[in-house]
């Protein structure tokens, strides 16, 4: 209740209003269920490029809306590009109440094709305009669709509109940015493999040029996370809120600060190595790392 001109009137609770808006924005973002829990906090980096990408994406989200230049994450499958892109989107929605959307390129183009049918519930305009006008857009798998003229024009229309209106876009792509400078030689010209297709040839020279201006390009490398998960046949997750097992051992040394005071967060048995892996946190500096039973030092995973 609030008193106005001597009369008590009911006013909306600011906290409840913010929570309702946050839930509405998350629903409107259309993040697939598999990715809804992706955050900066649960991203595990094992490669230097992943740590750099994690830092840059967190910096982008923290600086928004002062940062209007988007990001293009380039790299092979399974290195966490989509995770980082959605972590930024979740951060912006949850902490800054920014309107954002997620779109998968192949799904979008298929939906647009269906929109031309007589039974479609949405028109082409109803599908494309929200993507052009939303504050922050996450575009997953750029260049994944075959480079037909229609596909290029559609992608160009949306991204060029965002470029002109300085609306940040986060994009991911598995396509090489440039063709390899050399191709492996075979016994004959016919046996030589065809040069790999690059992103410019997929999306067109004009849009490729615009992307270089509207986005910071981050190359992400590392082992395919999904394959790594496939090797783990038993995992014991640690429940949140429970005390972790403290370990003081010269075998477990923090790769960041050298401290031997670490807490085991979870354990897993890796079948192909026939040994345990420990996911730990340093009690001194907070660094996360992963160890095998026979390792003297760990492989840093970053925050």
Coordinates of C-alpha atoms in Angstrom, one line a residue:
X1 CA 0.0 0.0 0.0
X2 CA 1.1 3.6 -0.7
X3 CA -0.4 6.8 0.5
X4 CA -1.2 9.3 -2.3
X5 CA -3.0 12.6 -1.5
X6 CA -4.1 11.2 1.9
X7 CA -5.5 8.1 0.4
X8 CA -4.0 4.6 0.6
X9 CA -3.8 2.9 -2.7
X10 CA -2.5 -0.5 -3.7
X11 CA 0.7 -0.5 -5.8
X12 CA 2.4 -3.3 -7.6
X13 CA 5.3 -4.9 -5.7
X14 CA 8.5 -3.9 -7.6
X15 CA 10.2 -7.2 -6.9
X16 CA 7.1 -9.2 -8.0
X17 CA 6.8 -7.0 -11.2
X18 CA 10.5 -7.7 -12.0
X19 CA 10.1 -11.4 -11.4
X20 CA 7.0 -11.5 -13.6
X21 CA 8.8 -9.6 -16.4
X22 CA 11.8 -11.9 -16.1
X23 CA 9.7 -15.0 -16.5
X24 CA 7.9 -13.4 -19.5
X25 CA 11.1 -12.5 -21.2
X26 CA 12.6 -16.0 -20.7
X27 CA 9.5 -17.5 -22.2
X28 CA 9.6 -15.1 -25.2
X29 CA 13.3 -15.9 -25.8
X30 CA 12.3 -19.4 -26.9
X31 CA 15.5 -21.0 -25.6
X32 CA 15.3 -24.8 -26.2
X33 CA 14.8 -26.9 -23.1
X34 CA 18.2 -28.5 -23.4
X35 CA 19.9 -25.2 -23.1
X36 CA 17.8 -23.3 -20.6
X37 CA 20.1 -24.0 -17.7
X38 CA 23.3 -22.8 -19.5
X39 CA 25.1 -20.1 -17.6
X40 CA 28.6 -18.7 -17.3
X41 CA 28.9 -20.4 -13.9
X42 CA 28.4 -24.0 -15.2
X43 CA 30.6 -23.6 -18.4
X44 CA 33.6 -25.8 -18.1
X45 CA 36.6 -24.7 -20.2
X46 CA 39.6 -27.0 -20.8
X47 CA 41.3 -25.0 -23.6
X48 CA 42.8 -21.6 -23.5
X49 CA 40.6 -20.4 -26.3
X50 CA 37.5 -21.5 -24.3
X51 CA 38.7 -19.6 -21.3
X52 CA 39.2 -16.5 -23.4
X53 CA 35.8 -16.9 -25.0
X54 CA 34.2 -17.3 -21.6
X55 CA 35.9 -14.1 -20.4
X56 CA 34.9 -12.1 -23.5
X57 CA 31.3 -13.2 -23.5
X58 CA 30.9 -12.5 -19.8
X59 CA 32.5 -9.0 -20.4
X60 CA 30.0 -8.4 -23.3
X61 CA 27.0 -9.3 -21.0
X62 CA 28.3 -7.2 -18.2
X63 CA 28.9 -4.1 -20.3
X64 CA 25.6 -4.2 -22.2
X65 CA 24.0 -1.8 -23.3
X66 CA 27.3 0.1 -23.6
X67 CA 28.6 -2.7 -25.7
X68 CA 26.7 -2.6 -29.0
X69 CA 29.1 -4.8 -31.1
X70 CA 28.1 -8.4 -31.2
X71 CA 30.1 -11.6 -31.2
X72 CA 30.7 -14.4 -33.7
X73 CA 31.9 -17.6 -32.1
X74 CA 33.7 -19.8 -34.6
X75 CA 34.8 -23.4 -33.9
X76 CA 34.2 -27.1 -34.2
X77 CA 31.1 -28.8 -32.7
X78 CA 31.0 -29.6 -29.0
X79 CA 33.4 -26.9 -27.7
X80 CA 30.7 -24.9 -26.0
X81 CA 29.8 -22.1 -28.4
X82 CA 26.1 -22.4 -28.0
X83 CA 26.5 -22.7 -24.2
X84 CA 28.4 -19.4 -24.1
X85 CA 25.9 -17.6 -26.4
X86 CA 22.9 -18.7 -24.3
X87 CA 24.8 -18.0 -21.1
X88 CA 25.1 -14.4 -22.2
X89 CA 21.4 -14.3 -23.2
X90 CA 20.3 -15.8 -19.8
X91 CA 22.5 -13.3 -18.0
X92 CA 21.0 -10.3 -19.9
X93 CA 17.5 -11.5 -19.3
X94 CA 17.8 -12.5 -15.7
X95 CA 20.0 -9.7 -14.4
X96 CA 19.2 -6.8 -16.8
X97 CA 15.7 -7.7 -18.0
X98 CA 16.8 -7.3 -21.6
X99 CA 14.5 -8.6 -24.4
X100 CA 16.3 -11.4 -26.3
X101 CA 15.6 -14.3 -28.6
X102 CA 17.3 -17.5 -29.6
X103 CA 17.0 -18.9 -33.2
X104 CA 18.5 -21.9 -34.9
X105 CA 19.2 -21.1 -38.5
X106 CA 17.9 -24.4 -40.0
X107 CA 14.7 -24.3 -37.8
X108 CA 14.1 -20.7 -38.9
X109 CA 14.4 -21.4 -42.6
X110 CA 12.2 -24.4 -42.3
X111 CA 9.5 -22.4 -40.4
X112 CA 9.7 -19.7 -43.1
X113 CA 9.1 -22.3 -45.8
X114 CA 6.1 -23.6 -43.9
X115 CA 4.8 -20.1 -43.5
X116 CA 4.1 -19.9 -47.3
X117 CA 1.6 -22.8 -47.0
X118 CA -2.2 -22.1 -46.8
X119 CA -2.4 -23.8 -43.3
X120 CA 0.4 -21.8 -41.7
X121 CA -0.5 -20.0 -38.4
X122 CA 2.3 -17.4 -38.9
X123 CA 3.3 -15.3 -41.8
X124 CA 6.8 -14.6 -43.0
X125 CA 6.7 -11.1 -41.5
X126 CA 5.5 -12.4 -38.1
X127 CA 8.5 -14.7 -38.0
X128 CA 11.2 -12.3 -39.2
X129 CA 10.2 -8.9 -37.7
X130 CA 10.7 -10.0 -34.0
X131 CA 14.2 -11.3 -34.9
X132 CA 15.1 -7.9 -36.4
X133 CA 13.7 -5.8 -33.6
X134 CA 14.6 -7.7 -30.4
X135 CA 17.3 -6.1 -28.3
X136 CA 19.7 -9.0 -28.4
X137 CA 19.5 -12.0 -30.8
X138 CA 21.4 -15.3 -30.5
X139 CA 21.7 -16.9 -33.9
X140 CA 22.9 -20.5 -33.7
X141 CA 24.6 -22.4 -36.5
X142 CA 25.2 -19.6 -39.0
X143 CA 25.9 -21.1 -42.4
X144 CA 24.5 -24.5 -41.5
X145 CA 21.8 -24.3 -44.2
X146 CA 22.7 -24.9 -47.8
X147 CA 23.7 -21.6 -49.5
X148 CA 20.7 -21.1 -51.7
X149 CA 19.9 -17.7 -53.0
X150 CA 16.7 -17.6 -51.0
X151 CA 18.4 -18.6 -47.8
X152 CA 21.1 -16.0 -48.3
X153 CA 18.6 -13.3 -48.9
X154 CA 16.6 -14.3 -45.8
X155 CA 19.6 -14.3 -43.5
X156 CA 20.9 -11.1 -45.0
X157 CA 17.6 -9.3 -44.5
X158 CA 17.4 -10.0 -40.8
X159 CA 21.1 -9.5 -39.9
X160 CA 21.5 -6.5 -42.1
X161 CA 18.5 -4.8 -40.4
X162 CA 20.1 -5.5 -37.0
X163 CA 23.4 -4.1 -38.4
X164 CA 21.7 -0.8 -39.5
X165 CA 19.9 -0.4 -36.2
X166 CA 23.0 -1.3 -34.1
X167 CA 21.3 -4.1 -32.3
X168 CA 23.8 -6.6 -30.9
X169 CA 23.8 -10.1 -32.3
X170 CA 25.6 -13.2 -31.0
X171 CA 26.3 -15.8 -33.6
X172 CA 27.8 -19.3 -33.6
X173 CA 29.1 -21.2 -36.6
X174 CA 31.0 -24.5 -37.3
X175 CA 32.0 -23.3 -40.8
X176 CA 35.6 -22.4 -41.4
X177 CA 36.1 -18.6 -41.5
X178 CA 38.6 -19.0 -44.3
X179 CA 39.6 -21.8 -46.7
X180 CA 42.8 -23.6 -45.7
X181 CA 45.8 -21.9 -47.5
X182 CA 47.0 -25.3 -48.7
X183 CA 45.2 -28.5 -49.6
X184 CA 46.8 -31.9 -49.1
X185 CA 48.3 -33.3 -52.3
X186 CA 47.3 -36.7 -53.6
X187 CA 48.8 -38.9 -56.2
X188 CA 46.8 -37.1 -58.8
X189 CA 44.7 -34.0 -59.1
X190 CA 41.5 -36.2 -59.1
X191 CA 42.5 -37.7 -55.8
X192 CA 43.0 -34.4 -54.0
X193 CA 40.1 -33.5 -51.6
X194 CA 38.0 -30.6 -52.5
X195 CA 38.9 -27.5 -50.5
X196 CA 36.7 -27.0 -47.4
X197 CA 33.8 -24.5 -47.9
X198 CA 34.2 -21.3 -45.8
X199 CA 31.7 -19.0 -44.2
X200 CA 32.0 -16.3 -46.8
X201 CA 30.9 -18.7 -49.6
X202 CA 28.0 -19.9 -47.5
X203 CA 26.5 -16.6 -46.5
X204 CA 27.7 -14.4 -49.3
X205 CA 30.5 -11.8 -49.6
X206 CA 28.3 -8.8 -48.7
X207 CA 26.9 -10.3 -45.4
X208 CA 30.3 -11.7 -44.5
X209 CA 31.8 -8.2 -44.8
X210 CA 29.0 -6.8 -42.6
X211 CA 29.7 -9.5 -39.9
X212 CA 33.3 -8.5 -39.7
X213 CA 32.1 -4.9 -38.8
X214 CA 29.2 -5.8 -36.5
X215 CA 30.8 -8.6 -34.5
X216 CA 34.0 -9.4 -32.6
X217 CA 35.2 -12.8 -33.9
X218 CA 36.2 -15.4 -31.3
X219 CA 37.7 -18.7 -32.3
X220 CA 37.0 -21.5 -29.9
X221 CA 38.9 -24.8 -29.9
X222 CA 39.1 -27.9 -27.7
X223 CA 37.9 -31.5 -27.4
X224 CA 34.3 -32.2 -28.2
X225 CA 32.5 -32.0 -24.9
X226 CA 29.9 -34.6 -25.9
X227 CA 32.5 -37.2 -26.7
X228 CA 34.2 -36.5 -23.3
X229 CA 30.9 -37.1 -21.6
X230 CA 30.4 -40.4 -23.5
X231 CA 33.5 -41.8 -21.9
X232 CA 32.1 -41.2 -18.4
X233 CA 30.0 -44.2 -17.5
X234 CA 29.3 -43.3 -13.9
X235 CA 29.2 -39.9 -12.4
X236 CA 28.4 -38.9 -8.8
X237 CA 27.2 -35.3 -8.8
X238 CA 27.5 -33.3 -5.6
X239 CA 24.2 -32.0 -4.3
X240 CA 24.1 -28.2 -3.8
X241 CA 24.2 -27.1 -0.3
X242 CA 26.1 -30.1 1.1
X243 CA 29.6 -29.8 2.5
X244 CA 32.3 -30.9 0.1
X245 CA 35.0 -33.4 0.9
X246 CA 38.2 -31.6 1.8
X247 CA 41.4 -33.1 0.5
X248 CA 44.9 -32.1 1.6
X249 CA 47.3 -34.0 -0.7
X250 CA 50.5 -33.2 -2.6
X251 CA 49.0 -35.1 -5.5
X252 CA 46.2 -32.5 -6.0
X253 CA 47.9 -29.2 -6.6
X254 CA 45.9 -26.2 -7.9
X255 CA 47.3 -25.3 -11.3
X256 CA 46.5 -21.6 -10.7
X257 CA 48.1 -20.9 -7.3
X258 CA 49.9 -24.1 -6.4
X259 CA 47.9 -24.7 -3.2
X260 CA 47.3 -28.3 -2.1
X261 CA 44.1 -27.4 -0.2
X262 CA 41.3 -28.4 -2.5
X263 CA 37.7 -29.7 -2.1
X264 CA 36.4 -32.5 -4.3
X265 CA 33.1 -31.4 -6.0
X266 CA 32.4 -34.6 -7.9
X267 CA 33.9 -37.9 -9.0
X268 CA 33.6 -39.9 -12.2
X269 CA 34.9 -43.2 -13.5
X270 CA 36.4 -42.9 -17.0
X271 CA 36.0 -46.2 -18.7
X272 CA 38.7 -45.9 -21.4
X273 CA 41.3 -44.8 -18.8
X274 CA 40.1 -47.3 -16.1
X275 CA 40.5 -44.7 -13.4
X276 CA 38.7 -42.0 -11.5
X277 CA 38.5 -38.4 -12.4
X278 CA 38.0 -35.7 -9.7
X279 CA 36.4 -32.3 -10.4
X280 CA 37.8 -30.1 -7.6
X281 CA 37.8 -26.5 -6.4
X282 CA 40.8 -24.8 -4.9
X283 CA 40.0 -23.4 -1.4
X284 CA 42.6 -20.7 -1.7
X285 CA 41.8 -19.0 -5.0
X286 CA 38.5 -20.7 -6.2
X287 CA 40.0 -22.2 -9.4
X288 CA 38.3 -25.3 -10.7
X289 CA 40.3 -28.2 -12.1
X290 CA 40.0 -31.8 -13.1
X291 CA 42.4 -34.6 -12.1
X292 CA 43.0 -38.2 -12.8
X293 CA 44.1 -40.6 -10.1
X294 CA 47.7 -40.8 -11.3
X295 CA 48.2 -37.1 -12.0
X296 CA 50.4 -34.9 -9.9
X297 CA 48.9 -31.7 -11.2
X298 CA 45.4 -30.8 -12.6
X299 CA 44.0 -29.5 -15.8
X300 CA 42.6 -26.1 -15.1
X301 CA 38.9 -25.7 -16.0
X302 CA 38.6 -22.0 -15.2
X303 CA 35.7 -20.3 -13.4

